[in-house]
């Protein structure tokens, strides 16, 4: 892992006492490797290393007696800062009901996260409504209904109707039945599928969500930037949810997605169960990525 | 990137960038590019188009013996067990396989081995209906080993040609879930009286380096015979299969290129290698 490899690099350099810029380059190369192995995007790594190099070749590091530790500290600080603060709150509308849309690639964890958010909101005293806008995947509506039943949260569905119509009807339903938060589960889709991306834009225009969450699998590799950039350009995301962090994926996609969209990572998924949703902590993510 | 350029260090750096962004991983990328740099020097190659041919061949040979088709059916029933992490595309791939075998006039039966996730059994039931094949299922929450037991015995009793067993998605680091998988596999082998014909690991093409951990730990739990790489219709290149071939020697057999039952292809190393630079 990075700390043991850096220790090895530092051990080789220790005989030199102080560090030269060339020595710092060697340390940065190790960090670059660690970030790439952690699935941080190639270009994001390049920009990040350049940023770190500027600080790491400053006088206070080069004249330090423990330059390696200084560099790791700088990397950790910069990484944590880049990944933003901890903002585990959904953006609400000034007028109820607030609409939250879950979007993302196939299999990322949207439906499961919708359930988890429902449970969290219910515990906070809200009255959420699930909306089944995935009319394509076999038994997608059934999946959401099972979760709704499990959590005692109502599920709005019109079967295989146009998702834009379903969203509009659900919004009206929420107003009549006093649900203050509408959680729209949408079908997984490729960011390069024009028709399906337009569907999301149409749903957005129809019900004006206060929050659009991009759900991203923590094991996503280099492609994370393409996906995030595309979804953000077309929908102006409110935030990101990173799922399946209960595995051993380093989660470099977190840095890539944040770097390319600037949008906050709000929550993380840490289990398949409905209580498996936690606030995102940038410092914990930083040390996980560095390995 | 590879046409009409001088062969110099900048070209090799650009190639590294392409391969890393294709999720080939640092180790595999450096291995391929170093080999290429050596060939360029020894064969005095100065123009990039010739070099591209060599790199494609390098990648094909890396995948060679690591690409394969599904095992040819011998004894009935031909049994396929499908495993992988959550959301990879297992259930959908089974639907596609059911369709493929049905088109070949095989009598197909599916086993609803995911007894855990909401709507999992219903999802597979719809695929069974769509493809016109039978389904063996129990209640949600029942023991997956019991479903496996029933599925194998039903396939034998009904003279099915093919049995495809679905399993619940699981992260490879969950020890109890991995031992559950081993148990399901053992039950299948015992009831079948021989090894399974295929144990396929379904891997999402958007996966990064974690795919290596997936390959390694699933291999420890069950004897994998191949990989089905899904969602290659997106923009991810699926370069992780190079590392899976290089380090774990698990052959890629199938590729998923969409969500409909006809969106399944045999893995083509040459097409894969050339598309890596697309
Ligand atoms: N271990 C773990 N599994 C998760 C997590 N979030 C979701 N899953 C699992 O990932 C799989 C996919 O989840 P879904 O909610 O169906 O994903 P989706 O994005 O709605 O999928 P599509 O609708 O097909 O695009 C399921 O097996 C979930 O149980 C998580 O945080 N941890
Ligand atoms: N675009 C595309 N989508 C795919 C492909 N294969 C599967 N999917 C989609 O990926 C999502 C997850 O597929 P599933 O078959 O439910 O995945 P799974 O591995 O069975 O998921 P769990 O049982 O929850 O672990 C669904 O929306 C599928 O339609 C593919 O090759 N291309
Ligand atoms: Mg879903
Ligand atoms: Mg499944």
PDB file of C-alpha atoms in Angstrom, chain B residues 7-204:
ATOM      1  CA  UNK B   7       7.565   6.914 -32.788  1.00  0.00           C
ATOM      2  CA  UNK B   8       9.008   8.795 -29.845  1.00  0.00           C
ATOM      3  CA  UNK B   9       8.689   8.927 -26.073  1.00  0.00           C
ATOM      4  CA  UNK B  10       5.692  11.259 -26.352  1.00  0.00           C
ATOM      5  CA  UNK B  11       3.818   8.626 -28.356  1.00  0.00           C
ATOM      6  CA  UNK B  12       4.509   5.991 -25.703  1.00  0.00           C
ATOM      7  CA  UNK B  13       3.253   8.364 -23.004  1.00  0.00           C
ATOM      8  CA  UNK B  14       0.078   8.993 -24.992  1.00  0.00           C
ATOM      9  CA  UNK B  15      -0.368   5.231 -25.359  1.00  0.00           C
ATOM     10  CA  UNK B  16       0.007   4.811 -21.602  1.00  0.00           C
ATOM     11  CA  UNK B  17      -2.698   7.409 -21.132  1.00  0.00           C
ATOM     12  CA  UNK B  18      -5.064   5.569 -23.513  1.00  0.00           C
ATOM     13  CA  UNK B  19      -4.485   2.199 -21.849  1.00  0.00           C
ATOM     14  CA  UNK B  20      -4.827   3.509 -18.300  1.00  0.00           C
ATOM     15  CA  UNK B  21      -8.015   5.377 -19.239  1.00  0.00           C
ATOM     16  CA  UNK B  22      -9.286   2.089 -20.660  1.00  0.00           C
ATOM     17  CA  UNK B  23      -8.934   0.608 -17.134  1.00  0.00           C
ATOM     18  CA  UNK B  24      -6.022  -1.673 -18.099  1.00  0.00           C
ATOM     19  CA  UNK B  25      -4.339  -0.720 -14.822  1.00  0.00           C
ATOM     20  CA  UNK B  26      -0.835   0.601 -14.277  1.00  0.00           C
ATOM     21  CA  UNK B  27       0.982  -2.745 -14.136  1.00  0.00           C
ATOM     22  CA  UNK B  28      -0.538  -4.192 -17.308  1.00  0.00           C
ATOM     23  CA  UNK B  29      -0.119  -0.860 -19.135  1.00  0.00           C
ATOM     24  CA  UNK B  30       3.574  -0.553 -18.270  1.00  0.00           C
ATOM     25  CA  UNK B  31       4.085  -4.199 -19.234  1.00  0.00           C
ATOM     26  CA  UNK B  32       2.490  -3.682 -22.665  1.00  0.00           C
ATOM     27  CA  UNK B  33       4.163  -0.356 -23.414  1.00  0.00           C
ATOM     28  CA  UNK B  34       7.621  -1.540 -22.300  1.00  0.00           C
ATOM     29  CA  UNK B  35       7.256  -4.580 -24.557  1.00  0.00           C
ATOM     30  CA  UNK B  36       6.195  -2.265 -27.390  1.00  0.00           C
ATOM     31  CA  UNK B  37       9.070   0.146 -26.830  1.00  0.00           C
ATOM     32  CA  UNK B  38      11.479  -2.810 -27.004  1.00  0.00           C
ATOM     33  CA  UNK B  39       9.962  -4.088 -30.269  1.00  0.00           C
ATOM     34  CA  UNK B  40      10.059  -0.602 -31.783  1.00  0.00           C
ATOM     35  CA  UNK B  41      13.751  -0.397 -30.957  1.00  0.00           C
ATOM     36  CA  UNK B  42      14.722  -3.906 -32.097  1.00  0.00           C
ATOM     37  CA  UNK B  43      12.683  -3.756 -35.311  1.00  0.00           C
ATOM     38  CA  UNK B  44      13.582  -0.116 -35.957  1.00  0.00           C
ATOM     39  CA  UNK B  45       9.959   1.015 -36.288  1.00  0.00           C
ATOM     40  CA  UNK B  46       9.660   4.763 -36.792  1.00  0.00           C
ATOM     41  CA  UNK B  47       6.061   5.207 -37.873  1.00  0.00           C
ATOM     42  CA  UNK B  48       3.131   4.742 -35.533  1.00  0.00           C
ATOM     43  CA  UNK B  49       0.660   2.842 -37.749  1.00  0.00           C
ATOM     44  CA  UNK B  50       2.938  -0.218 -37.842  1.00  0.00           C
ATOM     45  CA  UNK B  51       3.280   0.072 -34.083  1.00  0.00           C
ATOM     46  CA  UNK B  52      -0.488  -0.028 -33.649  1.00  0.00           C
ATOM     47  CA  UNK B  53      -0.629  -3.403 -35.423  1.00  0.00           C
ATOM     48  CA  UNK B  54       1.990  -4.714 -33.016  1.00  0.00           C
ATOM     49  CA  UNK B  55       0.184  -3.397 -29.940  1.00  0.00           C
ATOM     50  CA  UNK B  56      -3.104  -4.919 -31.076  1.00  0.00           C
ATOM     51  CA  UNK B  57      -1.284  -8.235 -31.587  1.00  0.00           C
ATOM     52  CA  UNK B  58       0.282  -7.891 -28.141  1.00  0.00           C
ATOM     53  CA  UNK B  59      -3.118  -7.435 -26.574  1.00  0.00           C
ATOM     54  CA  UNK B  60      -4.622 -10.307 -28.577  1.00  0.00           C
ATOM     55  CA  UNK B  61      -1.813 -12.621 -27.489  1.00  0.00           C
ATOM     56  CA  UNK B  62      -2.316 -11.499 -23.910  1.00  0.00           C
ATOM     57  CA  UNK B  63      -5.992 -12.443 -24.253  1.00  0.00           C
ATOM     58  CA  UNK B  64      -5.159 -15.567 -26.243  1.00  0.00           C
ATOM     59  CA  UNK B  65      -5.862 -18.733 -24.332  1.00  0.00           C
ATOM     60  CA  UNK B  66      -7.735 -16.255 -22.183  1.00  0.00           C
ATOM     61  CA  UNK B  67     -10.612 -15.931 -24.573  1.00  0.00           C
ATOM     62  CA  UNK B  68     -12.900 -18.811 -25.134  1.00  0.00           C
ATOM     63  CA  UNK B  69     -16.448 -19.715 -25.987  1.00  0.00           C
ATOM     64  CA  UNK B  70     -18.879 -21.492 -23.721  1.00  0.00           C
ATOM     65  CA  UNK B  71     -17.999 -25.142 -23.215  1.00  0.00           C
ATOM     66  CA  UNK B  72     -19.609 -27.427 -25.784  1.00  0.00           C
ATOM     67  CA  UNK B  73     -22.475 -29.379 -24.197  1.00  0.00           C
ATOM     68  CA  UNK B  74     -21.742 -33.036 -23.535  1.00  0.00           C
ATOM     69  CA  UNK B  75     -23.875 -34.559 -20.746  1.00  0.00           C
ATOM     70  CA  UNK B  76     -27.386 -33.418 -19.942  1.00  0.00           C
ATOM     71  CA  UNK B  77     -28.157 -31.161 -18.211  1.00  0.00           C
ATOM     72  CA  UNK B  78     -25.592 -28.552 -19.185  1.00  0.00           C
ATOM     73  CA  UNK B  79     -25.356 -26.492 -15.989  1.00  0.00           C
ATOM     74  CA  UNK B  80     -24.270 -22.854 -15.742  1.00  0.00           C
ATOM     75  CA  UNK B  81     -23.928 -21.045 -12.419  1.00  0.00           C
ATOM     76  CA  UNK B  82     -23.785 -17.230 -12.634  1.00  0.00           C
ATOM     77  CA  UNK B  83     -22.015 -15.229  -9.918  1.00  0.00           C
ATOM     78  CA  UNK B  84     -20.738 -11.703  -9.340  1.00  0.00           C
ATOM     79  CA  UNK B  85     -21.022  -8.504  -7.360  1.00  0.00           C
ATOM     80  CA  UNK B  86     -24.228  -6.531  -6.922  1.00  0.00           C
ATOM     81  CA  UNK B  87     -25.682  -4.949 -10.034  1.00  0.00           C
ATOM     82  CA  UNK B  88     -23.110  -6.413 -12.463  1.00  0.00           C
ATOM     83  CA  UNK B  89     -25.768  -7.825 -14.803  1.00  0.00           C
ATOM     84  CA  UNK B  90     -26.133 -11.468 -13.752  1.00  0.00           C
ATOM     85  CA  UNK B  91     -29.916 -11.808 -14.033  1.00  0.00           C
ATOM     86  CA  UNK B  92     -30.057  -9.972 -17.372  1.00  0.00           C
ATOM     87  CA  UNK B  93     -27.203 -12.092 -18.762  1.00  0.00           C
ATOM     88  CA  UNK B  94     -29.116 -15.223 -17.758  1.00  0.00           C
ATOM     89  CA  UNK B  95     -32.134 -13.925 -19.690  1.00  0.00           C
ATOM     90  CA  UNK B  96     -29.890 -13.441 -22.737  1.00  0.00           C
ATOM     91  CA  UNK B  97     -28.385 -16.929 -22.365  1.00  0.00           C
ATOM     92  CA  UNK B  98     -31.857 -18.480 -22.021  1.00  0.00           C
ATOM     93  CA  UNK B  99     -32.830 -16.818 -25.290  1.00  0.00           C
ATOM     94  CA  UNK B 100     -29.663 -18.002 -27.038  1.00  0.00           C
ATOM     95  CA  UNK B 101     -30.104 -21.627 -25.982  1.00  0.00           C
ATOM     96  CA  UNK B 102     -33.835 -21.535 -26.786  1.00  0.00           C
ATOM     97  CA  UNK B 103     -32.952 -20.339 -30.302  1.00  0.00           C
ATOM     98  CA  UNK B 104     -30.752 -23.443 -30.570  1.00  0.00           C
ATOM     99  CA  UNK B 105     -33.837 -25.535 -29.689  1.00  0.00           C
ATOM    100  CA  UNK B 106     -32.573 -26.487 -26.266  1.00  0.00           C
ATOM    101  CA  UNK B 107     -34.963 -27.222 -23.397  1.00  0.00           C
ATOM    102  CA  UNK B 108     -33.947 -24.590 -20.839  1.00  0.00           C
ATOM    103  CA  UNK B 109     -34.731 -24.269 -17.142  1.00  0.00           C
ATOM    104  CA  UNK B 110     -33.730 -21.382 -14.843  1.00  0.00           C
ATOM    105  CA  UNK B 111     -33.063 -21.484 -11.098  1.00  0.00           C
ATOM    106  CA  UNK B 112     -34.062 -18.416  -9.071  1.00  0.00           C
ATOM    107  CA  UNK B 113     -31.108 -18.602  -6.714  1.00  0.00           C
ATOM    108  CA  UNK B 114     -31.364 -14.992  -5.542  1.00  0.00           C
ATOM    109  CA  UNK B 115     -33.746 -15.410  -2.638  1.00  0.00           C
ATOM    110  CA  UNK B 116     -32.620 -12.259  -0.930  1.00  0.00           C
ATOM    111  CA  UNK B 117     -33.024  -9.063  -2.980  1.00  0.00           C
ATOM    112  CA  UNK B 118     -36.386  -7.316  -3.375  1.00  0.00           C
ATOM    113  CA  UNK B 119     -38.037  -8.320  -6.639  1.00  0.00           C
ATOM    114  CA  UNK B 120     -35.205 -10.640  -7.692  1.00  0.00           C
ATOM    115  CA  UNK B 121     -37.359 -13.715  -8.231  1.00  0.00           C
ATOM    116  CA  UNK B 122     -40.010 -11.690 -10.113  1.00  0.00           C
ATOM    117  CA  UNK B 123     -37.283 -10.217 -12.327  1.00  0.00           C
ATOM    118  CA  UNK B 124     -36.048 -13.669 -13.357  1.00  0.00           C
ATOM    119  CA  UNK B 125     -39.634 -14.895 -13.746  1.00  0.00           C
ATOM    120  CA  UNK B 126     -40.211 -12.185 -16.351  1.00  0.00           C
ATOM    121  CA  UNK B 127     -37.102 -13.270 -18.238  1.00  0.00           C
ATOM    122  CA  UNK B 128     -38.316 -16.880 -18.132  1.00  0.00           C
ATOM    123  CA  UNK B 129     -41.653 -15.772 -19.532  1.00  0.00           C
ATOM    124  CA  UNK B 130     -40.074 -13.565 -22.225  1.00  0.00           C
ATOM    125  CA  UNK B 131     -37.786 -16.348 -23.431  1.00  0.00           C
ATOM    126  CA  UNK B 132     -40.325 -19.140 -23.063  1.00  0.00           C
ATOM    127  CA  UNK B 133     -38.385 -21.228 -20.542  1.00  0.00           C
ATOM    128  CA  UNK B 134     -39.211 -22.857 -17.205  1.00  0.00           C
ATOM    129  CA  UNK B 135     -38.351 -21.471 -13.792  1.00  0.00           C
ATOM    130  CA  UNK B 136     -37.643 -23.170 -10.478  1.00  0.00           C
ATOM    131  CA  UNK B 137     -38.154 -20.837  -7.530  1.00  0.00           C
ATOM    132  CA  UNK B 138     -38.957 -20.825  -3.855  1.00  0.00           C
ATOM    133  CA  UNK B 139     -40.224 -18.071  -1.572  1.00  0.00           C
ATOM    134  CA  UNK B 140     -38.197 -14.899  -1.045  1.00  0.00           C
ATOM    135  CA  UNK B 141     -36.022 -15.471   2.015  1.00  0.00           C
ATOM    136  CA  UNK B 142     -35.628 -19.214   1.476  1.00  0.00           C
ATOM    137  CA  UNK B 143     -32.281 -21.035   1.411  1.00  0.00           C
ATOM    138  CA  UNK B 144     -30.492 -20.576  -1.942  1.00  0.00           C
ATOM    139  CA  UNK B 145     -28.891 -24.018  -1.549  1.00  0.00           C
ATOM    140  CA  UNK B 146     -32.401 -25.514  -1.409  1.00  0.00           C
ATOM    141  CA  UNK B 147     -33.286 -23.738  -4.670  1.00  0.00           C
ATOM    142  CA  UNK B 148     -30.078 -25.069  -6.252  1.00  0.00           C
ATOM    143  CA  UNK B 149     -30.897 -28.586  -5.044  1.00  0.00           C
ATOM    144  CA  UNK B 150     -34.393 -28.417  -6.536  1.00  0.00           C
ATOM    145  CA  UNK B 151     -33.215 -26.802  -9.771  1.00  0.00           C
ATOM    146  CA  UNK B 152     -30.603 -29.472 -10.526  1.00  0.00           C
ATOM    147  CA  UNK B 153     -32.972 -32.299  -9.696  1.00  0.00           C
ATOM    148  CA  UNK B 154     -35.796 -30.727 -11.723  1.00  0.00           C
ATOM    149  CA  UNK B 155     -33.437 -30.349 -14.704  1.00  0.00           C
ATOM    150  CA  UNK B 156     -32.479 -34.019 -14.419  1.00  0.00           C
ATOM    151  CA  UNK B 157     -36.056 -35.235 -13.913  1.00  0.00           C
ATOM    152  CA  UNK B 158     -37.477 -33.178 -16.794  1.00  0.00           C
ATOM    153  CA  UNK B 159     -34.674 -33.998 -19.188  1.00  0.00           C
ATOM    154  CA  UNK B 160     -33.727 -30.329 -19.591  1.00  0.00           C
ATOM    155  CA  UNK B 161     -30.804 -29.622 -21.894  1.00  0.00           C
ATOM    156  CA  UNK B 162     -29.663 -26.529 -20.011  1.00  0.00           C
ATOM    157  CA  UNK B 163     -29.970 -25.281 -16.422  1.00  0.00           C
ATOM    158  CA  UNK B 164     -28.872 -21.726 -15.601  1.00  0.00           C
ATOM    159  CA  UNK B 165     -28.698 -20.848 -11.903  1.00  0.00           C
ATOM    160  CA  UNK B 166     -28.952 -17.214 -10.783  1.00  0.00           C
ATOM    161  CA  UNK B 167     -27.336 -16.149  -7.517  1.00  0.00           C
ATOM    162  CA  UNK B 168     -27.655 -13.040  -5.378  1.00  0.00           C
ATOM    163  CA  UNK B 169     -25.144 -10.271  -5.964  1.00  0.00           C
ATOM    164  CA  UNK B 170     -22.491 -10.103  -3.267  1.00  0.00           C
ATOM    165  CA  UNK B 171     -19.356  -8.081  -2.593  1.00  0.00           C
ATOM    166  CA  UNK B 172     -16.376 -10.430  -2.662  1.00  0.00           C
ATOM    167  CA  UNK B 173     -15.102  -9.327   0.740  1.00  0.00           C
ATOM    168  CA  UNK B 174     -18.202 -10.571   2.547  1.00  0.00           C
ATOM    169  CA  UNK B 175     -16.879 -13.837   3.951  1.00  0.00           C
ATOM    170  CA  UNK B 176     -20.228 -15.307   4.998  1.00  0.00           C
ATOM    171  CA  UNK B 177     -21.797 -14.583   1.594  1.00  0.00           C
ATOM    172  CA  UNK B 178     -18.815 -16.095  -0.210  1.00  0.00           C
ATOM    173  CA  UNK B 179     -19.035 -19.267   1.860  1.00  0.00           C
ATOM    174  CA  UNK B 180     -22.770 -19.369   1.088  1.00  0.00           C
ATOM    175  CA  UNK B 181     -21.786 -19.302  -2.587  1.00  0.00           C
ATOM    176  CA  UNK B 182     -19.332 -22.167  -2.093  1.00  0.00           C
ATOM    177  CA  UNK B 183     -22.081 -24.154  -0.409  1.00  0.00           C
ATOM    178  CA  UNK B 184     -24.537 -23.543  -3.283  1.00  0.00           C
ATOM    179  CA  UNK B 185     -21.851 -24.685  -5.731  1.00  0.00           C
ATOM    180  CA  UNK B 186     -21.108 -27.821  -3.663  1.00  0.00           C
ATOM    181  CA  UNK B 187     -24.811 -28.723  -3.590  1.00  0.00           C
ATOM    182  CA  UNK B 188     -24.995 -28.366  -7.397  1.00  0.00           C
ATOM    183  CA  UNK B 189     -21.927 -30.563  -7.937  1.00  0.00           C
ATOM    184  CA  UNK B 190     -23.208 -33.185  -5.535  1.00  0.00           C
ATOM    185  CA  UNK B 191     -26.678 -33.333  -7.118  1.00  0.00           C
ATOM    186  CA  UNK B 192     -25.242 -33.253 -10.629  1.00  0.00           C
ATOM    187  CA  UNK B 193     -22.680 -35.936  -9.849  1.00  0.00           C
ATOM    188  CA  UNK B 194     -19.926 -34.004 -11.646  1.00  0.00           C
ATOM    189  CA  UNK B 195     -18.429 -30.519 -12.047  1.00  0.00           C
ATOM    190  CA  UNK B 196     -20.635 -27.786 -13.466  1.00  0.00           C
ATOM    191  CA  UNK B 197     -20.180 -27.003 -17.152  1.00  0.00           C
ATOM    192  CA  UNK B 198     -19.732 -23.284 -16.566  1.00  0.00           C
ATOM    193  CA  UNK B 199     -19.316 -21.044 -13.505  1.00  0.00           C
ATOM    194  CA  UNK B 200     -19.412 -17.548 -14.958  1.00  0.00           C
ATOM    195  CA  UNK B 201     -18.235 -14.416 -13.171  1.00  0.00           C
ATOM    196  CA  UNK B 202     -20.225 -11.431 -14.418  1.00  0.00           C
ATOM    197  CA  UNK B 203     -18.123  -8.262 -14.451  1.00  0.00           C
ATOM    198  CA  UNK B 204     -19.404  -4.776 -15.265  1.00  0.00           C
TER     199      UNK B 204
END
